[in-house]
Short mmCIF file of C-alpha atoms and ligand atoms in Angstrom, two decimals:
data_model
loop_
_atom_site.label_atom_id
_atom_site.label_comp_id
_atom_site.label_asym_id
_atom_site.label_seq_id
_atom_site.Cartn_x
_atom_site.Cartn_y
_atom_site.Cartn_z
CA UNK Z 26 -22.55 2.10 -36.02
CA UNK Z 27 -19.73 -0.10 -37.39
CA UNK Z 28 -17.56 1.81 -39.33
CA UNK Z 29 -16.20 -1.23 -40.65
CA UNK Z 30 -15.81 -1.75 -44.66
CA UNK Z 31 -18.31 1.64 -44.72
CA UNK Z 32 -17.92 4.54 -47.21
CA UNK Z 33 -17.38 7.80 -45.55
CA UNK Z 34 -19.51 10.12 -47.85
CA UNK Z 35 -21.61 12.41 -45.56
CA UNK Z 36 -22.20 13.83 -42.01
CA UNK Z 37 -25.44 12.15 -41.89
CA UNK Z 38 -25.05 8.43 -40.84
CA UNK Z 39 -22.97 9.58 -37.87
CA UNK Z 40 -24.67 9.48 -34.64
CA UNK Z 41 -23.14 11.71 -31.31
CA UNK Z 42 -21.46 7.73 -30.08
CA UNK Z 43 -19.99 7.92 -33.43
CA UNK Z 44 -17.83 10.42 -33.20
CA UNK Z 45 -17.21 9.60 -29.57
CA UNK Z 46 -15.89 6.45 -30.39
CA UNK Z 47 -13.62 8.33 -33.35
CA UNK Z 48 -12.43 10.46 -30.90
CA UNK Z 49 -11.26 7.77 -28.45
CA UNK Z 50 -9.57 6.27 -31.30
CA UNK Z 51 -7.75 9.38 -32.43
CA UNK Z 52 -6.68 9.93 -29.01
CA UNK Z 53 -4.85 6.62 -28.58
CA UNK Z 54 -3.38 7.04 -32.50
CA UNK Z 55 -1.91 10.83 -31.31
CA UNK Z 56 1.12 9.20 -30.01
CA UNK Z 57 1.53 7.42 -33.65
CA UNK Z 58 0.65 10.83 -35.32
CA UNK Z 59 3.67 12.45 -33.24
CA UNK Z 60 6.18 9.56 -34.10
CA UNK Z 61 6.52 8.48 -31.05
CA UNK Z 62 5.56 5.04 -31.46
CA UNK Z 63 5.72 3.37 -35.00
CA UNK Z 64 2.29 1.09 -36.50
CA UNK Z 65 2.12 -1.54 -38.49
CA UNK Z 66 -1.59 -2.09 -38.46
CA UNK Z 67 -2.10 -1.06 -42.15
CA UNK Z 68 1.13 -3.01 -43.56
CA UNK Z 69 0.27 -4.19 -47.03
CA UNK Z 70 -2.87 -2.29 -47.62
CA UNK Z 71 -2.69 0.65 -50.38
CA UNK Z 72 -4.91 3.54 -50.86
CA UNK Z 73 -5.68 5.14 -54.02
CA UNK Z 74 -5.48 9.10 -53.17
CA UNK Z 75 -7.40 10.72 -56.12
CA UNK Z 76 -7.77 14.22 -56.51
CA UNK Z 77 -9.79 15.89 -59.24
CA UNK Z 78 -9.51 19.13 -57.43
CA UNK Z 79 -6.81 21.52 -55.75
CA UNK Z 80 -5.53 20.32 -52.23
CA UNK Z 81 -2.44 20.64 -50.81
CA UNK Z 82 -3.26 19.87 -46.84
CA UNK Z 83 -6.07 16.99 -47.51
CA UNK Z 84 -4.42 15.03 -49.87
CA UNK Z 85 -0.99 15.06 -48.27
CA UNK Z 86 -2.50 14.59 -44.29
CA UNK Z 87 -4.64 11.71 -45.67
CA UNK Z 88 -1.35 10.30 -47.32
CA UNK Z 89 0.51 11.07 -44.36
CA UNK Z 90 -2.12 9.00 -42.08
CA UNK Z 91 -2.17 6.07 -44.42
CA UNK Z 92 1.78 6.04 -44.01
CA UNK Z 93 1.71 5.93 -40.53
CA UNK Z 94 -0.43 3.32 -39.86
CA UNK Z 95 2.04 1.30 -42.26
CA UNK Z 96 0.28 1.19 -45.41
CA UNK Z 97 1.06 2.89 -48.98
CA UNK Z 98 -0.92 5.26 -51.16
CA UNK Z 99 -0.77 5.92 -54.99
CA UNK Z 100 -1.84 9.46 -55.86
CA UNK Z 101 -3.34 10.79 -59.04
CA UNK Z 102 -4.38 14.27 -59.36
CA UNK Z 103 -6.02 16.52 -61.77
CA UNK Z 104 -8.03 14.97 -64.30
CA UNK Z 105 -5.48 15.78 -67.40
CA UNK Z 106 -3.46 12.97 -66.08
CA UNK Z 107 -6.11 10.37 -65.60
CA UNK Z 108 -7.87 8.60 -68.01
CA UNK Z 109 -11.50 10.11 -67.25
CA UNK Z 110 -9.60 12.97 -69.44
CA UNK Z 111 -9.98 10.11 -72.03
CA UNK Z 112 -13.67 9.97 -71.56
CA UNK Z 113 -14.03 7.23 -68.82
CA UNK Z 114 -17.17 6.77 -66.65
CA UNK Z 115 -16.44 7.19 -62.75
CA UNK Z 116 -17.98 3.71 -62.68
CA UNK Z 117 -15.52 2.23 -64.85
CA UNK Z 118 -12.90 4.01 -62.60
CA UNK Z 119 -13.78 2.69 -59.51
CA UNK Z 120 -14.58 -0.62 -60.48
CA UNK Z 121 -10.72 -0.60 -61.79
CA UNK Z 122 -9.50 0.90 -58.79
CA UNK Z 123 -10.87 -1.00 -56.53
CA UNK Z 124 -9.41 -4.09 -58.16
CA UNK Z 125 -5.86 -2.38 -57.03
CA UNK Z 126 -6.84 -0.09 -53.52
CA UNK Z 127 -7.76 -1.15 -49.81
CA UNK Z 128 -9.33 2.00 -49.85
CA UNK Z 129 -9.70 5.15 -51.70
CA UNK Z 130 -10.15 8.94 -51.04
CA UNK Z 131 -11.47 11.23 -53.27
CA UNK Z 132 -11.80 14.93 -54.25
CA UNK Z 133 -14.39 16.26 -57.69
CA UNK Z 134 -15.76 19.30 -58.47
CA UNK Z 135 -19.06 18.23 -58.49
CA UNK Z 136 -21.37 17.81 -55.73
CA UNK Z 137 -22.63 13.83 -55.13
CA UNK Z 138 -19.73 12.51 -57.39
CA UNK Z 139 -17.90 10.80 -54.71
CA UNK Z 140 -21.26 9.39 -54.01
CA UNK Z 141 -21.66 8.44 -57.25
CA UNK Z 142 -18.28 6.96 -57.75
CA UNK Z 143 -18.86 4.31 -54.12
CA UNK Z 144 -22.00 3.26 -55.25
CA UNK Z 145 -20.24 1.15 -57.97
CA UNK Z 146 -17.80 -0.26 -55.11
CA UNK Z 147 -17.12 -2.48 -52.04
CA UNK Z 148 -13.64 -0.60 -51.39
CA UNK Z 149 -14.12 1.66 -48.42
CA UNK Z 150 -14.70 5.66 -49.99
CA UNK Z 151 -13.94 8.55 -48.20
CA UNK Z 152 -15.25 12.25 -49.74
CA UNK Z 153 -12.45 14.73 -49.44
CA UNK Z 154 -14.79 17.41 -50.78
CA UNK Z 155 -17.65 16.97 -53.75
CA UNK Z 156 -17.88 20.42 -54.84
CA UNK Z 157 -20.21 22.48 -52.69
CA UNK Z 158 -21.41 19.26 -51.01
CA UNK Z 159 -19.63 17.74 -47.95
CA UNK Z 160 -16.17 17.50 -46.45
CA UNK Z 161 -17.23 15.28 -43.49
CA UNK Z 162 -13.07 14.39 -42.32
CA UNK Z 163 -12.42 17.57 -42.28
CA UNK Z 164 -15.77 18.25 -39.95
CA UNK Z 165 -14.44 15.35 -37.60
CA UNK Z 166 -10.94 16.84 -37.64
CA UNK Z 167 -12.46 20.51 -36.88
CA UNK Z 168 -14.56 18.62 -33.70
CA UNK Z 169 -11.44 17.04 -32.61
CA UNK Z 170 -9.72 20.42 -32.90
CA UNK Z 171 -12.84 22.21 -30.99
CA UNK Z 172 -12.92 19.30 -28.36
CA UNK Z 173 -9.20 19.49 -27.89
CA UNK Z 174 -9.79 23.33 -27.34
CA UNK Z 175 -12.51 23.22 -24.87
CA UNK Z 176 -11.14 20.48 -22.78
CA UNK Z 177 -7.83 23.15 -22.19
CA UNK Z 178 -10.53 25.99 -21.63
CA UNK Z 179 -12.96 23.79 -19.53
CA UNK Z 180 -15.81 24.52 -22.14
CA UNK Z 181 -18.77 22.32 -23.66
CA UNK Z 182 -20.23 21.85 -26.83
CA UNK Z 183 -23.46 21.41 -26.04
CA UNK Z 184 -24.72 24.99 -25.35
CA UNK Z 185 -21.85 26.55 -27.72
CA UNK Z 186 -21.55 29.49 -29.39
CA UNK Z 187 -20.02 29.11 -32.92
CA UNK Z 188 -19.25 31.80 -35.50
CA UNK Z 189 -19.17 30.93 -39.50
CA UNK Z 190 -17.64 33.61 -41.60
CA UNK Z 191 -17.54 33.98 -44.70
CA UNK Z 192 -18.25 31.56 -48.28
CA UNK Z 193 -21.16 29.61 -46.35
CA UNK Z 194 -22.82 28.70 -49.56
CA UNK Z 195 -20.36 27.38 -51.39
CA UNK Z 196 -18.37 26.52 -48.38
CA UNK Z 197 -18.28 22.40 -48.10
CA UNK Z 198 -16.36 22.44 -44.76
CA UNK Z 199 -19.50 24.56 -43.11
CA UNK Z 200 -22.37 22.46 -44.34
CA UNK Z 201 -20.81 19.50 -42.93
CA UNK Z 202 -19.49 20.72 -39.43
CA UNK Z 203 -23.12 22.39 -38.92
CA UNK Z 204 -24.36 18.93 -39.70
CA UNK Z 205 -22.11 17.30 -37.24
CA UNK Z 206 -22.38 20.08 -34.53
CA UNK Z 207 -26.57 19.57 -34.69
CA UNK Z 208 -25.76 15.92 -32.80
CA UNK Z 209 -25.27 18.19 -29.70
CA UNK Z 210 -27.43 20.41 -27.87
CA UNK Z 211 -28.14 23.71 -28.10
CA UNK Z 212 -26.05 25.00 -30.23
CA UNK Z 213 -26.02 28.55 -31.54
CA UNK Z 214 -24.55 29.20 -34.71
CA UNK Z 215 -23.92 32.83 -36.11
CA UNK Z 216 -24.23 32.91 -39.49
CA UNK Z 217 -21.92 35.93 -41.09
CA UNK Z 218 -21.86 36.06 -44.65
CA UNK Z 219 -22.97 38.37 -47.60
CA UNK Z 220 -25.91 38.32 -49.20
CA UNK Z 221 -24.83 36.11 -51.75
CA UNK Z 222 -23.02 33.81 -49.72
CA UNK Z 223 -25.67 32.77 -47.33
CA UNK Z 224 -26.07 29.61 -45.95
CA UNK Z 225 -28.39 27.11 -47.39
CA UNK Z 226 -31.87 27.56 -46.54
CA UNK Z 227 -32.27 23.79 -46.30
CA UNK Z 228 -29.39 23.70 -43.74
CA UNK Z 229 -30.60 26.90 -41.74
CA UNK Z 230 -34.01 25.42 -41.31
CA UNK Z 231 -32.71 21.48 -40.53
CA UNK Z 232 -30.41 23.26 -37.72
CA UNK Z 233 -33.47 25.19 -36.21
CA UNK Z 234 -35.63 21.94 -36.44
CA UNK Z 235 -33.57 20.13 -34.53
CA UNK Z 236 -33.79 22.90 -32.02
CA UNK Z 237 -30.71 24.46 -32.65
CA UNK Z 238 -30.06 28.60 -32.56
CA UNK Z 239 -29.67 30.09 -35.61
CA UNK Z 240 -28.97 33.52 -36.50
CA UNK Z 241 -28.09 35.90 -39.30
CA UNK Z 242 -25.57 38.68 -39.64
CA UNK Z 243 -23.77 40.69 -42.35
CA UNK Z 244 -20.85 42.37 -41.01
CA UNK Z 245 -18.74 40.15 -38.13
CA UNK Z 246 -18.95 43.15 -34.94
CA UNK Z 247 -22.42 41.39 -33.05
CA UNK Z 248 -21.92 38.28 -34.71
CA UNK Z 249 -18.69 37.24 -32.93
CA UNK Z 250 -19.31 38.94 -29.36
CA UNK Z 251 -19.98 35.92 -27.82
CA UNK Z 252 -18.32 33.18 -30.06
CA UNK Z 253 -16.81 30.21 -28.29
CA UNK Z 254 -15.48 29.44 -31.84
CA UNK Z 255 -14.79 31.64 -34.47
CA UNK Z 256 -14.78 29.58 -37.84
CA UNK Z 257 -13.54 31.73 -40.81
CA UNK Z 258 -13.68 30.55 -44.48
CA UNK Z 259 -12.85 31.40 -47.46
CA UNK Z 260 -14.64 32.85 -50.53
CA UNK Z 261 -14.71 30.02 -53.01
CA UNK Z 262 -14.41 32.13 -56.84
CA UNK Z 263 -13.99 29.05 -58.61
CA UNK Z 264 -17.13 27.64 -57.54
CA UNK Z 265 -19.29 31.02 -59.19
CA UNK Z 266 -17.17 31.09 -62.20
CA UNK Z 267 -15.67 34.73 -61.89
CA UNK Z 268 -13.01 36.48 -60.36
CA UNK Z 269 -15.54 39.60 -59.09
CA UNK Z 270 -16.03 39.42 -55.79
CA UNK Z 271 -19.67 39.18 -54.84
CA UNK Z 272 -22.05 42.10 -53.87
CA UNK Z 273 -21.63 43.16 -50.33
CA UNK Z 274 -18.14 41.44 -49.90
CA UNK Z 275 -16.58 44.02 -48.32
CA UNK Z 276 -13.10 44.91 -45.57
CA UNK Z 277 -16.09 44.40 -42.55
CA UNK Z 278 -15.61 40.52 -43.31
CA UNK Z 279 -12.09 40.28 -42.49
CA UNK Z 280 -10.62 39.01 -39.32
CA UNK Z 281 -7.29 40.88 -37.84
CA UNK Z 282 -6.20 41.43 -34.79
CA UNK Z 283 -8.16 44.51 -34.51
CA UNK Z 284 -11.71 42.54 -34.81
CA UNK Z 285 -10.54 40.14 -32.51
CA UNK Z 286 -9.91 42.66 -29.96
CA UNK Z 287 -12.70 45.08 -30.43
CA UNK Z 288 -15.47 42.51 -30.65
CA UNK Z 289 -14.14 38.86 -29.82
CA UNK Z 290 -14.01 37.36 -26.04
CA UNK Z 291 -10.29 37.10 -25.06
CA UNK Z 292 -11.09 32.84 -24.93
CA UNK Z 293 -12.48 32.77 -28.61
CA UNK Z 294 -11.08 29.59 -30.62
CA UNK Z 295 -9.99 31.14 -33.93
CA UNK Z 296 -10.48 28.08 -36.88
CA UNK Z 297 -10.39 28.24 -40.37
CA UNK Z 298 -10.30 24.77 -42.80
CA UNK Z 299 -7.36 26.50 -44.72
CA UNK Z 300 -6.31 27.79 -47.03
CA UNK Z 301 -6.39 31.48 -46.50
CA UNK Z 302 -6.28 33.69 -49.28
CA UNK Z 303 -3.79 35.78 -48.56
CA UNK Z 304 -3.80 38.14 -51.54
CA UNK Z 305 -4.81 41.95 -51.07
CA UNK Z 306 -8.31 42.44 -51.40
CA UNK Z 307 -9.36 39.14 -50.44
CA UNK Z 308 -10.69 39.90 -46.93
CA UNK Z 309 -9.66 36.24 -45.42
CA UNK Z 310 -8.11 35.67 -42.01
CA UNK Z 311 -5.25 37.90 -41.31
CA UNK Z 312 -2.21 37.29 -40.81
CA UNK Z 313 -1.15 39.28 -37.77
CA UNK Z 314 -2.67 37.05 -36.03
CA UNK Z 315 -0.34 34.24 -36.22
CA UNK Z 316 1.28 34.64 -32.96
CA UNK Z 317 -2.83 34.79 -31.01
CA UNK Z 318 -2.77 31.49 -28.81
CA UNK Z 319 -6.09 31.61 -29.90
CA UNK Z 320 -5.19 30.84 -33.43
CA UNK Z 321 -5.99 27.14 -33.86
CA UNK Z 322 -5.69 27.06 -37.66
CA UNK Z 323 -2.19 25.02 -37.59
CA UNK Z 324 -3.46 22.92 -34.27
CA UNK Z 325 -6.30 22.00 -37.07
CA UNK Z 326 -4.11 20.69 -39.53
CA UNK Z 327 -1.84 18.87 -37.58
CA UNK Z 328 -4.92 17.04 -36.07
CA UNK Z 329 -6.07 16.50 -39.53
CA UNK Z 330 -3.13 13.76 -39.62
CA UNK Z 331 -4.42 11.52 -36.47
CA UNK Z 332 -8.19 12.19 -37.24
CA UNK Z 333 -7.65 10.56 -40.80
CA UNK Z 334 -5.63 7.72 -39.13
CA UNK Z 335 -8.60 7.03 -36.86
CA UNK Z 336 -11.04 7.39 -39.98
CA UNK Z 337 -8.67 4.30 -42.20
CA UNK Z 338 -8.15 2.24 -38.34
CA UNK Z 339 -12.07 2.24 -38.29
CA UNK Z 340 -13.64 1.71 -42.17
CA UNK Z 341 -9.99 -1.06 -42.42
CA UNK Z 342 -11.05 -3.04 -39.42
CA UNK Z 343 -7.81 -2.68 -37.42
CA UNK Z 344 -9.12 -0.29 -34.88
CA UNK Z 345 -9.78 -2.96 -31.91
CA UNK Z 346 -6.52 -2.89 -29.62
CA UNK Z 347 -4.87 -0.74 -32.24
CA UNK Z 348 -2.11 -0.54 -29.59
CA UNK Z 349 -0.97 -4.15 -30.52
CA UNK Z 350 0.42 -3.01 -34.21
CA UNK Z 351 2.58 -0.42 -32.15
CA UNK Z 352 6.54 -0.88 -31.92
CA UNK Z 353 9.33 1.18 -31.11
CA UNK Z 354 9.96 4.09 -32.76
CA UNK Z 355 13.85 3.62 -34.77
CA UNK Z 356 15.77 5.53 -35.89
CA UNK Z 357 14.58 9.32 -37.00
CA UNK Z 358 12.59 11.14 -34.34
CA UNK Z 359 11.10 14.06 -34.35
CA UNK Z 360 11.89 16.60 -31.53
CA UNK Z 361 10.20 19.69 -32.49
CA UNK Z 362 6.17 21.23 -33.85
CA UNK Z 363 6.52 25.00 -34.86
CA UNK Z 364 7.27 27.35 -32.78
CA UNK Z 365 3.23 28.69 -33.26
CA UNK Z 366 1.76 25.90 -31.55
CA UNK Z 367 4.49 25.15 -29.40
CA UNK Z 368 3.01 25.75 -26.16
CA UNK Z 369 -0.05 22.90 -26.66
CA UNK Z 370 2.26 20.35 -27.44
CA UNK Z 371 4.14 18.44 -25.10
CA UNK Z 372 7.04 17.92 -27.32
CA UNK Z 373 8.45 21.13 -27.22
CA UNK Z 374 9.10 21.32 -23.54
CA UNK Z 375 12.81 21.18 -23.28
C1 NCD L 29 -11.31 23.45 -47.93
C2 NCD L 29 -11.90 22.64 -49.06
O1 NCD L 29 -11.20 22.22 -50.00
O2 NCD L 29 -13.08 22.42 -48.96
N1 NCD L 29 -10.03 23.15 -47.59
C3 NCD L 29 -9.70 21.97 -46.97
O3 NCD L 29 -10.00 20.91 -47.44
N2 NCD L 29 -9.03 22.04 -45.81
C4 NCD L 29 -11.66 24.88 -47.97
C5 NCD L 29 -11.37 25.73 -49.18
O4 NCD L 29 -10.95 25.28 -50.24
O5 NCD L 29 -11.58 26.94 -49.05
#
């Protein structure tokens, strides 16, 4: 499809070329995302980054994109400091916004507001999460991090193995990189959750129509075994309104070192859309495992950065020879990524 002047609101629309051609893009914008190269492709335009919702890694890598590709973003977050506290529609805040933004990203607790909001609007609207709906950049950025992966471990998609742990009701992030991992073959996903925190029915059973692999666990030991991709998540409280943790929730859902290598294959690509809770009790993704090559967690987020460039190059229009808004980089240059990730980067070789 064109992406051009399209709202970015769900999975669905995107077809296998799709995120091909995404991909290709990203690829040429990485040396852009490492400030190599400077772009002016986006010089003028301004997006209108609104958050109704915690972020701290979305709303700063989509700002962060935008800024690259030469353009400028006003933010607003948290509804006490916009005027829908005052009792404004969503439709009379888009229509005003997009009198002022090129385009405009947005975060809301509840699910098919972001929908709700583009309907009213020609501006270009990307969802950066709609409650327990859809978080489709952050799928693309997770199959540009699982892509990136395999090509270094000279692995597939089609006929993957992939792992979900955790929130996988609630979790937005999983219902929308199931959706885009269904546009391959034979996928098999291992669904590891609690009781309470299963997976949508309606998603199991569109995954297994469309011949995928689906199967059920509820402790991580079998369900990981043979996991090219090990996708964590966390357990989203504020979504079922209490601080308990839910029935069955127990230490057997946390990922350490020692699950890893008891039941993992040494390969396994460890991913997790972030952030970790890393308070005692909460079972999340460990910490010890920080130093595990096959932690890909902060690979993610840095590719969150050129995946959301490639997503404003392609809905803006500017994506054709992007290469001809490039010029030299001036001044401040970066020399260094952390030292976690420093061996998959190219920078860091002295
Ligand atoms: C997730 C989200 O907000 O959906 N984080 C993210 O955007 N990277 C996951 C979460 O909040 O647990």
């Amino acid at each position: 499809m064109s992406f051009v002047g399209r709202h970015v609101l769900s999975i669905d629309p995107f077809s296998r070329a799709d995120l091909e051609a995404l991909r290709a893009l990203a690829t040429r914008l990485e040396p852009v995302a490492q400030r190599k190269v400077r772009c002016h492709a986006l010089e003028g335009a301004v997006l209108a980054n609104l958050f109704f919702e915690a972020s701290t890694r979305t709303r700063m890598s989509f700002h962060t994109a935008f800024s690259r590709l030469g353009g400028s973003v006003c933010d607003t977050t948290g509804f006490t400091f916009s005027s829908i506290s005052k009792g404004e529609s969503l439709a009379d805040t888009a229509r005003v916004i997009a009198g002022y933004a090129d385009a405009i990203v947005m975060r809301h607790p509840e699910q098919g507001s972001v929908a709700q909001f583009a309907e009213h609007i020609q501006v270009p609207v990307i969802n950066a999460g709609d409650g327990a709906g859809e978080h489709p950049s952050q799928a693309l950025l997770d199959y540009y991090t699982i892509s990136a992966e395999f090509d270094r471990l000279g692995k597939t998609i089609d006929g993957m193995t992939i792992a979900m742990v955790g929130d996988l009701k609630h979790g937005r992030t999983i219902h929308s990189l199931s959706k885009l991992l269904a546009l391959f073959e034979r996928i098999t996903f291992h669904f590891i959750a609690p009781h309470a925190l299963r997976a949508p029915d309606a998603l199991v059973e569109m995954l297994r129509e469309k011949g995928h692999t689906v199967t059920i666990f509820d402790s991580v030991g079998a369900g990981i075994a043979d996991a090219d991709v090990l996708y964590a998540t966390r357990i989203q409280k504020e979504r079922f309104g209490t601080e308990e943790a839910p029935e069955g929730y127990s230490e057997q859902f946390r990922i350490n070192r020692q699950t890893i290598d008891r039941y993992a294959p040494s390969d396994v690509v460890i991913m997790h859309p972030l952030p970790r809770d890393s308070r005692e009790g909460a079972f999340d993704l460990a910490t010890d495992l920080d130093s595990a090559p096959q932690l890909a967690i902060f690979r993610q987020t840095d590719h969150g950065v050129t995946m959301r460039m490639a997503i404003f190059a392609a809905v803006l229009g500017v994506a054709d020879n992007i290469e001809q808004y490039f010029s030299e980089q001036r001044g401040f240059r970066p020399t260094r990524y952390s030292e976690l990730d420093a061996p998959f980067y190219t920078l860091n070789k002295d």
